[in-house]
Coordinates of C-alpha atoms in Angstrom, one line a residue:
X1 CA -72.5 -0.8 81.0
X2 CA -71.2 2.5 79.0
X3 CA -69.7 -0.1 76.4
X4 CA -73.3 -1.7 76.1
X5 CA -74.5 1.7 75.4
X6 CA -72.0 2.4 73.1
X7 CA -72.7 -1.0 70.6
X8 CA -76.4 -0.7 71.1
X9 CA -76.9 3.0 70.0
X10 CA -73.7 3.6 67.8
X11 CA -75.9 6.5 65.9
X12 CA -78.6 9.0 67.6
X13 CA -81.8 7.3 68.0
X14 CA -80.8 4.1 66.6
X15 CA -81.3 1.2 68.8
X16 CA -79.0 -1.3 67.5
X17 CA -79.4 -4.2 69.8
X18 CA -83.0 -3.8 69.0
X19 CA -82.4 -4.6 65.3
X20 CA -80.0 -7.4 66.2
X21 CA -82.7 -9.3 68.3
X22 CA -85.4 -8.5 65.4
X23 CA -82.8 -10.3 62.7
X24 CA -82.0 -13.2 64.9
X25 CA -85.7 -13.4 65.3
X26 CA -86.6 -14.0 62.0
X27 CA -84.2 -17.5 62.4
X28 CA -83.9 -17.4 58.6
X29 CA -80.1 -15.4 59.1
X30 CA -77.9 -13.1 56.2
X31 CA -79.8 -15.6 53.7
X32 CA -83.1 -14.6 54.6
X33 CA -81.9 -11.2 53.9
X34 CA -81.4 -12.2 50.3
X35 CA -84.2 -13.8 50.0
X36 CA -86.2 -10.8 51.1
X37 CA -84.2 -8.9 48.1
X38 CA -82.5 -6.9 50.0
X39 CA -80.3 -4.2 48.4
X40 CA -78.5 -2.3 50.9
X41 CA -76.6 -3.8 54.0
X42 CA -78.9 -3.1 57.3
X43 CA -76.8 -0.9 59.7
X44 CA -76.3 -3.7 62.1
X45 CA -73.4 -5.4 59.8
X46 CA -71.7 -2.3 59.1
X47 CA -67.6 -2.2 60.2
X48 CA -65.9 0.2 61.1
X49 CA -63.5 1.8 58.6
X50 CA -60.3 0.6 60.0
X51 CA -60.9 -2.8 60.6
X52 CA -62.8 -3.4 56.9
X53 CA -59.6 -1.9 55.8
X54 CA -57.4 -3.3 57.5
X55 CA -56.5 -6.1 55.5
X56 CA -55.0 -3.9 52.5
X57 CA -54.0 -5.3 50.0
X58 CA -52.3 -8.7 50.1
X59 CA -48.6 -9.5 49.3
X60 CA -47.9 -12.1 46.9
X61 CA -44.6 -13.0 47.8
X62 CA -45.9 -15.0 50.5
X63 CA -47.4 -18.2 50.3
X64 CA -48.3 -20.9 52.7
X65 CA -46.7 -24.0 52.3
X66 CA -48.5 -27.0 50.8
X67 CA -47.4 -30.3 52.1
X68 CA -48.1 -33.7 50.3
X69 CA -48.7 -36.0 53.0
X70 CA -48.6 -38.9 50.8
X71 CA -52.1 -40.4 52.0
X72 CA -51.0 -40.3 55.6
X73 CA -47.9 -42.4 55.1
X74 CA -45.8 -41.0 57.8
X75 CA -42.0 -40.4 57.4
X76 CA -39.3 -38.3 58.7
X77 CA -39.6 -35.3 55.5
X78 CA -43.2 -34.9 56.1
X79 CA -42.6 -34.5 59.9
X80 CA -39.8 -32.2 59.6
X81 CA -42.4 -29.8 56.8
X82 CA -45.2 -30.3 59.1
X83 CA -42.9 -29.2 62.3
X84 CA -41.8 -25.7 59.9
X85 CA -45.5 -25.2 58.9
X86 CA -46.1 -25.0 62.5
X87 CA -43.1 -23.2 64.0
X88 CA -43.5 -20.4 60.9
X89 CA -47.0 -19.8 59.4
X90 CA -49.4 -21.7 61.7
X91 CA -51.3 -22.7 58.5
X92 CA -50.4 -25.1 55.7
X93 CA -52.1 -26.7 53.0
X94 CA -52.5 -30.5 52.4
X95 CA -52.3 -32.7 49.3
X96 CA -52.5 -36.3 48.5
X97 CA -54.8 -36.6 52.0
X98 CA -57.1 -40.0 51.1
X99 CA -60.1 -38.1 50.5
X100 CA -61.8 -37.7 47.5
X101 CA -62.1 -35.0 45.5
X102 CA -65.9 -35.7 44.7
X103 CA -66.5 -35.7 48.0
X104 CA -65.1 -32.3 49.3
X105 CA -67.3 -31.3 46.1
X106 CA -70.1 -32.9 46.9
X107 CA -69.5 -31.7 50.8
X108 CA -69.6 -28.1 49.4
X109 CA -72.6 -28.7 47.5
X110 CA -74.3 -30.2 50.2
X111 CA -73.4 -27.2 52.2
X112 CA -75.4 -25.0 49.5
X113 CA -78.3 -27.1 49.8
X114 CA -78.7 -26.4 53.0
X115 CA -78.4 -22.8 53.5
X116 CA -80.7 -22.3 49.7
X117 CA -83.1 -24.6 50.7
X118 CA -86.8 -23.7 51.7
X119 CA -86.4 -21.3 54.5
X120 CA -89.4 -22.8 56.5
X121 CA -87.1 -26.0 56.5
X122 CA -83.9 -24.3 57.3
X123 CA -85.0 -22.5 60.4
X124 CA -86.1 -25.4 62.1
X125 CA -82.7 -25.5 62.7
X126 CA -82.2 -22.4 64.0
X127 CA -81.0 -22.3 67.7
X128 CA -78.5 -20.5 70.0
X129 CA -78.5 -23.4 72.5
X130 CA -74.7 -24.4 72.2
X131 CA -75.5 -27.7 74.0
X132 CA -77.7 -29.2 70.0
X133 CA -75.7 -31.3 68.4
X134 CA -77.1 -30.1 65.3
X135 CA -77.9 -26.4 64.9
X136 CA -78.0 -23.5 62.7
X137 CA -77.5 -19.8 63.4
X138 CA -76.0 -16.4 62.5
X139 CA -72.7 -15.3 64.0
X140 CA -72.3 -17.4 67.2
X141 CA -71.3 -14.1 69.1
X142 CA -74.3 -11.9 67.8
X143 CA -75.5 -9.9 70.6
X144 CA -71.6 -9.3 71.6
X145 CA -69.8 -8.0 69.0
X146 CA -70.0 -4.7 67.4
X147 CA -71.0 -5.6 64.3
X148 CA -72.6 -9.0 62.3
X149 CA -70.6 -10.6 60.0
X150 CA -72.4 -11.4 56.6
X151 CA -72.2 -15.4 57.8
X152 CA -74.9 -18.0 58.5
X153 CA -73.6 -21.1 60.1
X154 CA -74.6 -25.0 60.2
X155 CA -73.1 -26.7 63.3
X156 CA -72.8 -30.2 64.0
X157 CA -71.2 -32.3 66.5
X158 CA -69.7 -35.1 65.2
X159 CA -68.1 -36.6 68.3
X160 CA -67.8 -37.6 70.3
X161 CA -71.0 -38.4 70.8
X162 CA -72.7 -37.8 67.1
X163 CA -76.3 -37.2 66.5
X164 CA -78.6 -39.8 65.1
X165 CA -79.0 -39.8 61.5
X166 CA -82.6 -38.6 61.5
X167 CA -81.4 -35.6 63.4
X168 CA -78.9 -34.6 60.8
X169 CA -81.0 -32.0 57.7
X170 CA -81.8 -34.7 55.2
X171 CA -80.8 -32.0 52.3
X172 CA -77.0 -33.0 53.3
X173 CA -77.4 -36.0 55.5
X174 CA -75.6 -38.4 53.8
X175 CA -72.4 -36.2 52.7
X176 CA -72.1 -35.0 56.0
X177 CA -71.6 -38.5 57.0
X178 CA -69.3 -39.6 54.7
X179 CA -67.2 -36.5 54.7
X180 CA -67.4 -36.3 59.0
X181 CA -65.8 -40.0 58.9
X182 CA -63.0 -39.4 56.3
X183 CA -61.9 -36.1 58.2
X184 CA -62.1 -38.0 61.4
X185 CA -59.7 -40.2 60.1
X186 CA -57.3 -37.8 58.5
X187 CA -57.4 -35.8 61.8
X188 CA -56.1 -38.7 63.0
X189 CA -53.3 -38.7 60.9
X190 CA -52.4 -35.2 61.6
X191 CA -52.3 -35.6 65.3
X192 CA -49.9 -37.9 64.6
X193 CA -47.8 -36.3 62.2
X194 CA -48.0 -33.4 65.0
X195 CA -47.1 -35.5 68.1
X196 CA -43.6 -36.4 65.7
X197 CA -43.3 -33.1 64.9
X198 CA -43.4 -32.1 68.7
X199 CA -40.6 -35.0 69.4
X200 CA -43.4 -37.2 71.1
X201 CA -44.9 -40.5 70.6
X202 CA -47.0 -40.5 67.8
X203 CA -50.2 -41.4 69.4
X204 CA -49.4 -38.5 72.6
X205 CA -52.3 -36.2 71.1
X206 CA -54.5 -38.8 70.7
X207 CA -53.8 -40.7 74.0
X208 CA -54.2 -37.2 76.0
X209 CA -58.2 -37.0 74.5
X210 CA -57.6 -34.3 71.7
X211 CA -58.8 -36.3 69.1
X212 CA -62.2 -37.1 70.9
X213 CA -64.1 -33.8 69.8
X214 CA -65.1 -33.2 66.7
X215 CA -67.3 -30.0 65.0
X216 CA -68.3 -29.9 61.1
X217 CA -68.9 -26.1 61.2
X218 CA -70.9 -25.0 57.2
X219 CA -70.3 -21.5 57.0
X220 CA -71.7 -19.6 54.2
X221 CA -71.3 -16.3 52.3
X222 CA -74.7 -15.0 50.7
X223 CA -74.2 -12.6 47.6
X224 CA -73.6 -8.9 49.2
X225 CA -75.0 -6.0 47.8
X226 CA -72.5 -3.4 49.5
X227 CA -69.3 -6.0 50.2
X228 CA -67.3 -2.9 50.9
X229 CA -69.8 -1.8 54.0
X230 CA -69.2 -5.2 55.9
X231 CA -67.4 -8.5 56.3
X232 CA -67.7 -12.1 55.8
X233 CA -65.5 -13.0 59.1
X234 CA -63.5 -11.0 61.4
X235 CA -59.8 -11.0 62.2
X236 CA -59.8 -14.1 64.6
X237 CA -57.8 -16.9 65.9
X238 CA -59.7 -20.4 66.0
X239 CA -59.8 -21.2 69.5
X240 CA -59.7 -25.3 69.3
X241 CA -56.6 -27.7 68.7
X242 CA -56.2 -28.0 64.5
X243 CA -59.1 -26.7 61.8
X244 CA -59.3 -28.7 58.7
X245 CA -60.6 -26.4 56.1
X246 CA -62.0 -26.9 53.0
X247 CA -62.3 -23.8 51.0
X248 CA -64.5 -23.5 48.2
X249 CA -63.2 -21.8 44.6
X250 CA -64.1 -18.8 45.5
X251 CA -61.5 -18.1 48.2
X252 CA -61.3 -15.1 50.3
X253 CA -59.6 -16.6 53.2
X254 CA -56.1 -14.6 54.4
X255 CA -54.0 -15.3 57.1
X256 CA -51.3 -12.4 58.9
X257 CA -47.4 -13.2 58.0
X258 CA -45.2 -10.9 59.2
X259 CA -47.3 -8.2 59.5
X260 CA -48.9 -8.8 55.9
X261 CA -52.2 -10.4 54.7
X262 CA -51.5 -13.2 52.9
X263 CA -54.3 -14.6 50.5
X264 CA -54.8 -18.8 50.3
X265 CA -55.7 -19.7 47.3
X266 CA -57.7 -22.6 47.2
X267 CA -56.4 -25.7 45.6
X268 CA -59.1 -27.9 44.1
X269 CA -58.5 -30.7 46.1
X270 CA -56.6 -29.7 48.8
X271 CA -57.3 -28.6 52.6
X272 CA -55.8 -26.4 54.8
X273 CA -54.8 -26.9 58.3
X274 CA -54.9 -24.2 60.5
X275 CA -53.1 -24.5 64.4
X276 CA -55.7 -23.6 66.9
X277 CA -55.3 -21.6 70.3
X278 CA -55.5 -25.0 71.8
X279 CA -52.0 -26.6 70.5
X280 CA -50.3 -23.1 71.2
X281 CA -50.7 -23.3 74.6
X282 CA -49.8 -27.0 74.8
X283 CA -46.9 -26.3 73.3
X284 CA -45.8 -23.2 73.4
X285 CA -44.5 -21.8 70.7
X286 CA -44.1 -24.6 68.2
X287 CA -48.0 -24.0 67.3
X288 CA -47.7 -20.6 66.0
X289 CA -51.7 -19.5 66.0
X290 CA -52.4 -17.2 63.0
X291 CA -55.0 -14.3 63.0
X292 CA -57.3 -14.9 59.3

């Protein structure tokens, strides 16, 4: 109860958890904010000091490794970089994957469309029921963190039981297809390439059920007006098996190496692969799970 008290009123008279509840009740999330023209962060999204600057400034002479998986062609030197990716850095990049560059374009476009279009379409999709295979919301954890991160969310559920194609925002229905089938297939690929890397059969992942689930989380940044007062994401670990990524050319995402933040570029083109919570504690410590 005391740490309640101390997130809902973090300055005299100010009721914070009465602010959250009035944003989240607007279901139009950070990108209604803009839309309102806002021009100072609201109090509710401000970080503490330390943890906004926690993340210094980045080292370059780190870098993640990018491995060419020759269009999921498996053999014994992209098992053995896979299996160092793993063991080391938790994170790698991926080139030469099978998909399309037009279509991670056109799958980051679509993810624009969504989160700019009319906003008496968009929250129509706003929910915090968990159990909608399609839904749309700011900062999953809202009412129990100490602060909002500047993030609105589109979350769909793409297996193992996928929702009709009516259900899915017609703004970005048809990318979302394509893209959700072409990543279901290279996930494939990378449970395999893991299950070698692990010393296993190639299909043990997938024959154990970790390839059955399957979430196309949209996350998106609105334009700040006081970037230095809050963040985008905190300092997390993704709590599932692998995260395929596809970054946009604005970057911004850093992992922790060695006690350093390391920036990842983005590669036009390429993906990155993060090791979830999940694999770590499969396998121990062959899935090295990264804090970014």
């Amino acid at each position: 109860m005391e740490e309640t008290s101390t997130i809902e009123k973090s300055h005299s008279g100010y009721d914070r958890m009465s602010e959250v509840k009035a944003f989240d009740d607007t279901k139009l999330g950070v990108q209604g904010l803009i839309e309102n023209r806002v021009t100072k962060v609201p109090p509710i999204f401000h970080c503490n000091e330390h943890e906004s600057n926690s993340s210094s400034k980045p080292k370059s002479k780190f870098s993640i490794p990018i491995i060419d998986i020759n269009s999921g062609i498996i053999g014994d030197d992209v098992v053995e970089k896979v299996k160092d990716a793993c063991e080391n850095w938790g994170f790698f990049q991926i080139i030469n994957h099978g998909i399309p560059v037009h279509v991670l374009d056109d799958m980051i476009n679509g993810t624009r469309m969504f989160h700019e279009q009319d906003p008496e379409v968009r929250k129509r999709y706003y929910t915090r029921d968990l159990s909608k295979k399609v839904l749309y919301v700011s900062n999953f954890s809202l009412f129990q963190e100490p602060y909002v991160n500047w993030r609105d969310s589109l979350g769909i559920s793409m297996a193992p039981n996928p929702p009709k194609d009516e259900e899915l925002p017609q703004v970005c229905r048809d990318i979302v297809i394509e893209y959700s089938k072409k990543v279901k297939t290279l996930a494939s690929i990378l449970l395999e390439l893991v299950s070698e890397a692990l010393g296993l059969n190639r299909n043990h992942l997938q024959e154990m059920g970790y390839g059955d689930g399957f979430v196309v989380l949209c996350h998106y940044y609105p334009v700040c007006p006081q970037p230095e007062l809050t963040m985008g994401n905190s300092k997390h670990t993704d709590n599932d098996l692998i995260t395929i990524l596809l970054q946009d050319q604005i970057g911004g995402l850093q992992i922790l190496h060695q006690n350093q933040w390391i920036d990842v570029p983005p590669i036009h083109g390429a993906l990155v692969v993060n090791i979830g919570d999940l694999l770590q504690g499969i396998c121990g410590d062959f899935g090295r799970y990264r804090w970014n």
